[in-house]
Amino acid sequence: MYTILVYDVNEKRVAKALKVCRKYLNWVQNSVFEGEISEAKLKKLKFELSQKLNLHEDSVIIYNFQSRLYSQREILGVEKNNLDRFI
Amino acid sequence: MKRPIYIFSDGVLKRKNNTLYFESEGVQKFIPVENTSEIYIFGEVELNKRFLEFLTQSEIILHFFNRYGYYVGSFYPREYLNSGYMILKQAEHYLDTQKRLSLARTFVEGGYKNMRQVLKYYQSRGIDELERYIQQMENLFGSISNINDINTLMAIEGNIRQTYYSAFDLIIDKDDFKFEKRSKRPPKNALNALISFGNSMMYTIVLSEIYRTHLDPRIGYLHTTNFRRFTLNLDVAEIFKPIIVDRLIFSIISKNMLKPEHFEQDLEGIVITDSAKKLFIDELEQRLSTTISVKNIGNYVSYRQLIRIELYKIEKHLMGEKEYQPYVSQW
Protein backbone atom coordinates (compact mmCIF):
# COMPACT_ATOMS: atom_id res chain seq x y z
CA MET A 1 0.00 0.00 0.00
CA TYR A 2 1.30 3.44 -0.87
CA THR A 3 0.48 6.18 1.55
CA ILE A 4 0.67 9.95 1.64
CA LEU A 5 0.27 11.55 5.03
CA VAL A 6 -0.17 15.24 5.71
CA TYR A 7 -0.71 16.91 9.03
CA ASP A 8 -1.67 20.27 10.41
CA VAL A 9 -0.70 20.20 14.04
CA ASN A 10 -0.35 22.83 16.73
CA GLU A 11 3.20 24.11 17.03
CA LYS A 12 3.50 22.61 20.51
CA ARG A 13 3.09 19.10 19.15
CA VAL A 14 4.45 19.36 15.66
CA ALA A 15 7.87 17.97 16.62
CA LYS A 16 6.23 14.94 18.18
CA ALA A 17 4.19 14.24 15.08
CA LEU A 18 7.31 14.63 12.94
CA LYS A 19 9.28 12.11 15.00
CA VAL A 20 6.54 9.49 14.89
CA CYS A 21 6.03 9.80 11.15
CA ARG A 22 9.76 9.60 10.41
CA LYS A 23 9.82 6.08 11.83
CA TYR A 24 7.32 4.80 9.29
CA LEU A 25 7.37 6.97 6.20
CA ASN A 26 9.76 9.06 4.18
CA TRP A 27 9.77 12.74 4.87
CA VAL A 28 8.98 14.66 1.69
CA GLN A 29 8.57 18.23 2.86
CA ASN A 30 7.29 20.07 5.92
CA SER A 31 4.30 18.15 7.30
CA VAL A 32 4.16 15.78 4.30
CA PHE A 33 5.25 12.15 4.34
CA GLU A 34 4.90 9.33 1.88
CA GLY A 35 5.97 5.77 1.34
CA GLU A 36 5.16 2.10 0.98
CA ILE A 37 3.64 0.76 4.20
CA SER A 38 1.78 -2.35 5.28
CA GLU A 39 -1.70 -2.22 6.73
CA ALA A 40 -0.51 -3.33 10.15
CA LYS A 41 2.25 -0.76 10.22
CA LEU A 42 -0.21 1.95 9.23
CA LYS A 43 -2.45 0.97 12.11
CA LYS A 44 0.52 1.24 14.44
CA LEU A 45 1.40 4.62 13.03
CA LYS A 46 -2.16 5.89 13.47
CA PHE A 47 -2.23 4.65 17.04
CA GLU A 48 1.08 6.28 17.91
CA LEU A 49 0.00 9.54 16.35
CA SER A 50 -3.29 9.63 18.19
CA GLN A 51 -1.40 9.15 21.43
CA LYS A 52 0.77 12.18 20.79
CA LEU A 53 -1.76 14.55 19.28
CA ASN A 54 -4.74 16.45 20.52
CA LEU A 55 -7.46 15.17 18.26
CA HIS A 56 -9.76 18.07 19.00
CA GLU A 57 -7.30 20.55 17.63
CA ASP A 58 -4.92 18.79 15.26
CA SER A 59 -5.66 17.29 11.90
CA VAL A 60 -4.01 14.49 9.98
CA ILE A 61 -5.04 13.31 6.54
CA ILE A 62 -3.90 9.95 5.21
CA TYR A 63 -4.29 9.07 1.54
CA ASN A 64 -3.97 5.38 0.72
CA PHE A 65 -3.32 3.92 -2.69
CA GLN A 66 -3.39 0.28 -3.67
CA SER A 67 -0.25 0.92 -5.70
CA ARG A 68 1.50 3.78 -7.42
CA LEU A 69 0.80 2.27 -10.80
CA TYR A 70 -1.67 4.86 -12.09
CA SER A 71 -0.22 7.85 -10.32
CA GLN A 72 2.24 10.44 -11.42
CA ARG A 73 4.55 12.36 -9.16
CA GLU A 74 5.77 15.71 -10.29
CA ILE A 75 7.92 18.22 -8.50
CA LEU A 76 7.97 21.93 -9.20
CA GLY A 77 10.94 23.73 -7.72
CA VAL A 78 13.21 22.08 -5.20
CA GLU A 79 13.09 18.41 -4.29
CA LYS A 80 13.66 18.54 -0.54
CA ASN A 81 14.34 14.85 -0.06
CA ASN A 82 14.82 12.35 -2.82
CA LEU A 83 13.31 8.95 -2.15
CA ASP A 84 16.04 6.94 -3.83
CA ARG A 85 17.15 3.63 -2.41
CA PHE A 86 20.69 4.99 -2.52
CA ILE A 87 22.27 7.41 -0.10
CA MET B 1 6.72 -3.50 1.96
CA LYS B 2 10.01 -3.10 3.70
CA ARG B 3 12.85 -2.16 1.43
CA PRO B 4 16.62 -2.30 1.53
CA ILE B 5 18.75 0.83 1.73
CA TYR B 6 22.10 1.19 0.00
CA ILE B 7 24.66 3.63 1.37
CA PHE B 8 27.37 4.75 -1.01
CA SER B 9 28.28 8.05 0.69
CA ASP B 10 30.73 8.44 3.53
CA GLY B 11 29.26 9.56 6.83
CA VAL B 12 27.80 8.62 10.18
CA LEU B 13 24.90 6.27 10.81
CA LYS B 14 23.11 6.87 14.07
CA ARG B 15 20.05 6.18 16.08
CA LYS B 16 18.13 9.41 16.42
CA ASN B 17 14.53 9.99 17.52
CA ASN B 18 14.04 6.24 17.54
CA THR B 19 14.76 5.90 13.89
CA LEU B 20 17.78 5.57 11.60
CA TYR B 21 19.66 8.70 10.72
CA PHE B 22 22.43 9.21 8.21
CA GLU B 23 24.58 12.29 8.28
CA SER B 24 27.40 13.39 6.05
CA GLU B 25 28.59 16.66 4.56
CA GLY B 26 25.51 18.36 3.24
CA VAL B 27 23.26 15.32 3.63
CA GLN B 28 21.04 14.71 6.61
CA LYS B 29 18.55 11.98 6.16
CA PHE B 30 16.15 10.09 8.34
CA ILE B 31 15.45 6.55 7.22
CA PRO B 32 12.18 5.01 8.44
CA VAL B 33 13.15 2.00 10.61
CA GLU B 34 9.82 0.35 10.35
CA ASN B 35 10.20 0.30 6.62
CA THR B 36 13.78 -0.92 6.25
CA SER B 37 14.59 -4.57 5.70
CA GLU B 38 18.37 -4.42 5.47
CA ILE B 39 21.19 -1.96 4.92
CA TYR B 40 24.02 -2.38 2.42
CA ILE B 41 27.08 -0.30 3.15
CA PHE B 42 29.52 0.51 0.35
CA GLY B 43 30.88 3.82 1.67
CA GLU B 44 33.00 4.62 4.69
CA VAL B 45 30.41 4.69 7.42
CA GLU B 46 30.88 5.25 11.13
CA LEU B 47 28.52 3.67 13.59
CA ASN B 48 28.36 2.88 17.28
CA LYS B 49 27.08 0.17 19.57
CA ARG B 50 23.91 2.07 20.39
CA PHE B 51 23.10 1.91 16.71
CA LEU B 52 23.81 -1.82 16.50
CA GLU B 53 21.58 -2.40 19.52
CA PHE B 54 18.85 -0.53 17.77
CA LEU B 55 19.30 -2.65 14.64
CA THR B 56 19.08 -5.83 16.69
CA GLN B 57 15.88 -4.60 18.23
CA SER B 58 14.44 -3.78 14.81
CA GLU B 59 15.80 -6.99 13.21
CA ILE B 60 17.74 -5.27 10.47
CA ILE B 61 20.83 -6.89 8.95
CA LEU B 62 23.83 -4.82 7.93
CA HIS B 63 25.97 -5.95 5.00
CA PHE B 64 29.40 -4.44 4.45
CA PHE B 65 31.30 -4.24 1.17
CA ASN B 66 34.80 -2.91 0.65
CA ARG B 67 35.74 -0.28 -1.90
CA TYR B 68 36.09 -2.85 -4.66
CA GLY B 69 32.57 -4.09 -4.02
CA TYR B 70 33.71 -7.34 -2.39
CA TYR B 71 31.63 -8.67 0.42
CA VAL B 72 33.32 -7.99 3.76
CA GLY B 73 30.83 -9.38 6.23
CA SER B 74 27.50 -8.81 7.88
CA PHE B 75 26.22 -7.66 11.19
CA TYR B 76 23.86 -10.55 11.79
CA PRO B 77 21.71 -9.49 14.74
CA ARG B 78 20.65 -11.94 17.41
CA GLU B 79 18.30 -14.53 15.93
CA TYR B 80 14.71 -13.63 16.62
CA LEU B 81 13.26 -16.83 15.22
CA ASN B 82 14.88 -19.41 17.43
CA SER B 83 14.32 -23.08 17.06
CA GLY B 84 16.54 -25.67 18.69
CA TYR B 85 14.57 -28.29 16.83
CA MET B 86 15.51 -26.87 13.44
CA ILE B 87 19.20 -26.63 14.35
CA LEU B 88 19.18 -30.27 15.42
CA LYS B 89 17.49 -31.26 12.18
CA GLN B 90 20.00 -29.26 10.18
CA ALA B 91 22.91 -30.86 12.02
CA GLU B 92 21.38 -34.29 11.59
CA HIS B 93 21.21 -33.82 7.84
CA TYR B 94 24.76 -32.56 7.81
CA LEU B 95 26.28 -35.35 9.84
CA ASP B 96 24.53 -38.18 8.03
CA THR B 97 26.58 -38.53 4.83
CA GLN B 98 23.70 -39.93 2.78
CA LYS B 99 21.26 -37.22 3.85
CA ARG B 100 23.84 -34.53 3.25
CA LEU B 101 24.68 -35.88 -0.19
CA SER B 102 21.08 -36.04 -1.27
CA LEU B 103 20.51 -32.41 -0.26
CA ALA B 104 23.78 -31.28 -1.84
CA ARG B 105 22.77 -33.08 -5.02
CA THR B 106 19.46 -31.23 -5.20
CA PHE B 107 21.30 -27.91 -4.97
CA VAL B 108 23.56 -28.93 -7.84
CA GLU B 109 20.53 -30.15 -9.73
CA GLY B 110 18.67 -26.88 -9.18
CA GLY B 111 21.67 -24.85 -10.28
CA TYR B 112 22.20 -27.02 -13.34
CA LYS B 113 18.58 -26.96 -14.43
CA ASN B 114 18.39 -23.22 -14.16
CA MET B 115 21.65 -22.78 -16.08
CA ARG B 116 20.29 -25.04 -18.80
CA GLN B 117 17.08 -23.06 -18.80
CA VAL B 118 19.02 -19.83 -19.39
CA LEU B 119 20.92 -21.35 -22.31
CA LYS B 120 17.73 -22.85 -23.76
CA TYR B 121 16.07 -19.46 -23.59
CA TYR B 122 18.80 -17.91 -25.71
CA GLN B 123 18.84 -20.94 -27.99
CA SER B 124 15.17 -20.40 -28.69
CA ARG B 125 16.05 -16.86 -29.69
CA GLY B 126 18.28 -18.11 -32.46
CA ILE B 127 21.70 -18.90 -31.05
CA ASP B 128 21.97 -22.45 -32.33
CA GLU B 129 25.59 -23.07 -31.29
CA LEU B 130 24.43 -23.26 -27.66
CA GLU B 131 23.23 -26.81 -28.27
CA ARG B 132 26.80 -28.09 -27.95
CA TYR B 133 27.17 -26.56 -24.47
CA ILE B 134 23.80 -27.82 -23.33
CA GLN B 135 24.79 -31.33 -24.42
CA GLN B 136 28.11 -31.08 -22.60
CA MET B 137 26.42 -29.92 -19.40
CA GLU B 138 23.87 -32.68 -19.64
CA ASN B 139 26.64 -35.29 -19.92
CA LEU B 140 28.36 -33.88 -16.85
CA PHE B 141 25.12 -33.77 -14.91
CA GLY B 142 24.31 -37.36 -15.82
CA SER B 143 27.17 -38.59 -13.68
CA ILE B 144 26.12 -37.00 -10.39
CA SER B 145 23.59 -39.61 -9.34
CA ASN B 146 26.29 -42.18 -8.53
CA ILE B 147 28.75 -39.91 -6.78
CA ASN B 148 29.38 -40.68 -3.16
CA ASP B 149 31.42 -37.81 -1.85
CA ILE B 150 30.91 -34.09 -1.64
CA ASN B 151 34.25 -33.05 -3.13
CA THR B 152 33.67 -34.88 -6.41
CA LEU B 153 30.17 -33.48 -6.48
CA MET B 154 31.53 -29.95 -6.08
CA ALA B 155 34.12 -30.61 -8.77
CA ILE B 156 31.42 -31.68 -11.21
CA GLU B 157 29.32 -28.70 -10.28
CA GLY B 158 32.38 -26.57 -11.06
CA ASN B 159 32.77 -28.21 -14.45
CA ILE B 160 29.12 -27.65 -15.32
CA ARG B 161 29.45 -24.01 -14.37
CA GLN B 162 32.61 -23.65 -16.42
CA THR B 163 30.90 -25.04 -19.49
CA TYR B 164 28.00 -22.72 -18.87
CA TYR B 165 30.24 -19.68 -18.52
CA SER B 166 32.10 -20.50 -21.70
CA ALA B 167 28.80 -20.12 -23.55
CA PHE B 168 28.54 -16.48 -22.41
CA ASP B 169 30.52 -15.13 -25.35
CA LEU B 170 27.94 -16.55 -27.73
CA ILE B 171 25.09 -14.89 -25.86
CA ILE B 172 26.65 -11.48 -25.32
CA ASP B 173 28.71 -10.97 -28.46
CA LYS B 174 30.04 -7.50 -27.63
CA ASP B 175 33.71 -6.58 -27.81
CA ASP B 176 33.68 -4.60 -24.55
CA PHE B 177 32.31 -7.57 -22.68
CA LYS B 178 34.36 -10.59 -23.66
CA PHE B 179 34.26 -13.41 -21.19
CA GLU B 180 37.46 -15.31 -22.08
CA LYS B 181 37.68 -17.21 -18.80
CA ARG B 182 36.37 -16.92 -15.29
CA SER B 183 38.71 -14.89 -13.12
CA LYS B 184 38.18 -13.81 -9.55
CA ARG B 185 39.99 -11.89 -6.83
CA PRO B 186 40.53 -9.70 -8.76
CA PRO B 187 38.42 -10.17 -11.90
CA LYS B 188 40.48 -9.59 -15.04
CA ASN B 189 37.78 -8.09 -17.23
CA ALA B 190 34.51 -6.20 -17.06
CA LEU B 191 32.21 -9.18 -17.47
CA ASN B 192 33.98 -11.14 -14.74
CA ALA B 193 33.78 -8.14 -12.44
CA LEU B 194 30.03 -7.95 -13.05
CA ILE B 195 29.54 -11.65 -12.38
CA SER B 196 31.50 -11.44 -9.14
CA PHE B 197 29.59 -8.42 -7.95
CA GLY B 198 26.24 -9.93 -8.88
CA ASN B 199 27.05 -13.20 -7.14
CA SER B 200 28.12 -11.53 -3.92
CA MET B 201 24.90 -9.48 -3.95
CA MET B 202 22.97 -12.71 -4.42
CA TYR B 203 24.70 -14.33 -1.43
CA THR B 204 23.76 -11.45 0.84
CA ILE B 205 20.18 -11.35 -0.41
CA VAL B 206 19.76 -15.05 0.39
CA LEU B 207 21.42 -14.50 3.77
CA SER B 208 18.94 -11.73 4.56
CA GLU B 209 16.08 -14.06 3.72
CA ILE B 210 17.55 -16.85 5.85
CA TYR B 211 17.56 -14.46 8.79
CA ARG B 212 13.77 -14.35 8.50
CA THR B 213 13.39 -18.12 8.75
CA HIS B 214 14.33 -20.60 11.45
CA LEU B 215 17.29 -21.90 9.49
CA ASP B 216 20.84 -21.42 10.69
CA PRO B 217 22.98 -20.03 7.85
CA ARG B 218 26.13 -21.62 9.27
CA ILE B 219 25.12 -25.15 8.32
CA GLY B 220 25.32 -25.65 4.57
CA TYR B 221 25.29 -28.90 2.66
CA LEU B 222 27.02 -28.50 -0.66
CA HIS B 223 29.48 -25.97 0.69
CA THR B 224 31.28 -27.48 3.63
CA THR B 225 30.48 -25.95 6.97
CA ASN B 226 33.61 -24.55 8.55
CA PHE B 227 34.53 -22.34 11.44
CA ARG B 228 33.68 -18.91 10.22
CA ARG B 229 31.53 -18.60 7.18
CA PHE B 230 27.89 -18.65 6.39
CA THR B 231 27.39 -21.51 3.97
CA LEU B 232 23.69 -22.24 3.62
CA ASN B 233 23.20 -19.01 1.70
CA LEU B 234 25.86 -20.11 -0.80
CA ASP B 235 23.98 -23.37 -1.38
CA VAL B 236 20.65 -21.71 -2.00
CA ALA B 237 22.19 -18.96 -4.13
CA GLU B 238 23.41 -21.64 -6.59
CA ILE B 239 19.82 -22.07 -7.68
CA PHE B 240 19.09 -18.39 -8.19
CA LYS B 241 22.36 -17.12 -9.61
CA PRO B 242 21.65 -18.15 -13.23
CA ILE B 243 18.06 -16.94 -13.36
CA ILE B 244 18.56 -13.67 -11.52
CA VAL B 245 22.17 -12.48 -11.77
CA ASP B 246 23.17 -13.87 -15.16
CA ARG B 247 19.96 -12.96 -16.92
CA LEU B 248 20.26 -9.47 -15.47
CA ILE B 249 23.81 -9.10 -16.75
CA PHE B 250 22.75 -10.18 -20.24
CA SER B 251 19.87 -7.75 -20.29
CA ILE B 252 21.91 -4.80 -18.98
CA ILE B 253 24.63 -5.40 -21.55
CA SER B 254 22.29 -5.96 -24.47
CA LYS B 255 20.50 -2.71 -23.67
CA ASN B 256 23.86 -0.92 -23.74
CA MET B 257 23.31 0.43 -20.26
CA LEU B 258 26.92 -0.18 -19.28
CA LYS B 259 29.81 1.52 -20.99
CA PRO B 260 33.54 0.91 -20.66
CA GLU B 261 33.67 4.10 -18.49
CA HIS B 262 31.79 2.17 -15.83
CA PHE B 263 34.89 0.09 -15.20
CA GLU B 264 38.30 1.11 -13.96
CA GLN B 265 41.63 -0.57 -14.22
CA ASP B 266 43.10 -1.10 -10.79
CA LEU B 267 46.53 -2.49 -9.92
CA GLU B 268 45.79 -6.01 -11.03
CA GLY B 269 42.18 -6.27 -12.05
CA ILE B 270 39.07 -4.46 -13.10
CA VAL B 271 36.95 -2.54 -10.63
CA ILE B 272 33.31 -1.53 -11.06
CA THR B 273 32.60 2.12 -10.38
CA ASP B 274 29.90 3.25 -7.97
CA SER B 275 27.64 4.43 -10.76
CA ALA B 276 27.74 0.96 -12.33
CA LYS B 277 27.01 -0.64 -8.96
CA LYS B 278 24.01 1.63 -8.48
CA LEU B 279 22.73 0.84 -11.95
CA PHE B 280 23.16 -2.86 -11.36
CA ILE B 281 21.45 -2.77 -7.95
CA ASP B 282 18.58 -0.73 -9.33
CA GLU B 283 17.95 -3.35 -12.00
CA LEU B 284 18.43 -6.17 -9.51
CA GLU B 285 15.86 -4.71 -7.13
CA GLN B 286 13.45 -4.32 -9.99
CA ARG B 287 13.94 -7.93 -11.01
CA LEU B 288 13.54 -9.17 -7.45
CA SER B 289 10.23 -7.40 -7.08
CA THR B 290 8.93 -8.69 -10.42
CA THR B 291 6.06 -11.05 -9.81
CA ILE B 292 5.61 -14.30 -11.66
CA SER B 293 3.08 -17.07 -11.40
CA VAL B 294 4.49 -20.29 -10.04
CA LYS B 295 3.04 -23.75 -10.32
CA ASN B 296 1.60 -25.19 -7.09
CA ILE B 297 1.53 -21.84 -5.33
CA GLY B 298 -1.56 -20.54 -7.03
CA ASN B 299 -0.66 -16.93 -6.74
CA TYR B 300 1.76 -14.41 -8.10
CA VAL B 301 4.97 -14.17 -6.13
CA SER B 302 8.00 -11.94 -6.48
CA TYR B 303 11.47 -13.39 -6.97
CA ARG B 304 12.37 -12.26 -3.46
CA GLN B 305 9.41 -14.18 -2.05
CA LEU B 306 10.43 -17.11 -4.19
CA ILE B 307 13.77 -17.25 -2.38
CA ARG B 308 11.94 -17.32 0.95
CA ILE B 309 9.62 -20.07 -0.30
CA GLU B 310 12.70 -22.06 -1.31
CA LEU B 311 13.95 -21.82 2.29
CA TYR B 312 10.60 -22.97 3.64
CA LYS B 313 10.82 -25.94 1.29
CA ILE B 314 14.21 -26.78 2.78
CA GLU B 315 12.71 -26.52 6.28
CA LYS B 316 10.01 -28.97 5.25
CA HIS B 317 12.61 -31.34 3.87
CA LEU B 318 14.61 -31.19 7.09
CA MET B 319 11.53 -31.90 9.16
CA GLY B 320 10.75 -34.85 6.92
CA GLU B 321 7.43 -33.46 5.72
CA LYS B 322 8.13 -33.11 2.06
CA GLU B 323 11.07 -33.97 -0.15
CA TYR B 324 12.86 -30.85 -1.34
CA GLN B 325 12.53 -30.07 -5.04
CA PRO B 326 14.55 -27.07 -6.20
CA TYR B 327 12.84 -24.28 -8.09
CA VAL B 328 13.38 -24.49 -11.82
CA SER B 329 12.46 -21.53 -13.94
CA GLN B 330 9.93 -22.01 -16.74
CA TRP B 331 10.26 -19.53 -19.52
PDB file of C-alpha atoms in Angstrom, chain B residues 9-10 35 48 61 135 149 163 183 204 209 215 262 283 299 322:
ATOM      1  CA  SER B   9      28.283   8.047   0.687  1.00  0.00           C
ATOM      2  CA  ASP B  10      30.727   8.435   3.535  1.00  0.00           C
ATOM      3  CA  ASN B  35      10.200   0.298   6.623  1.00  0.00           C
ATOM      4  CA  ASN B  48      28.360   2.880  17.280  1.00  0.00           C
ATOM      5  CA  ILE B  61      20.829  -6.895   8.952  1.00  0.00           C
ATOM      6  CA  GLN B 135      24.789 -31.333 -24.419  1.00  0.00           C
ATOM      7  CA  ASP B 149      31.425 -37.809  -1.850  1.00  0.00           C
ATOM      8  CA  THR B 163      30.903 -25.041 -19.492  1.00  0.00           C
ATOM      9  CA  SER B 183      38.713 -14.891 -13.122  1.00  0.00           C
ATOM     10  CA  THR B 204      23.759 -11.446   0.842  1.00  0.00           C
ATOM     11  CA  GLU B 209      16.077 -14.055   3.718  1.00  0.00           C
ATOM     12  CA  LEU B 215      17.290 -21.901   9.490  1.00  0.00           C
ATOM     13  CA  HIS B 262      31.791   2.167 -15.833  1.00  0.00           C
ATOM     14  CA  GLU B 283      17.945  -3.346 -12.002  1.00  0.00           C
ATOM     15  CA  ASN B 299      -0.655 -16.928  -6.738  1.00  0.00           C
ATOM     16  CA  LYS B 322       8.131 -33.115   2.059  1.00  0.00           C
TER      17      LYS B 322
END
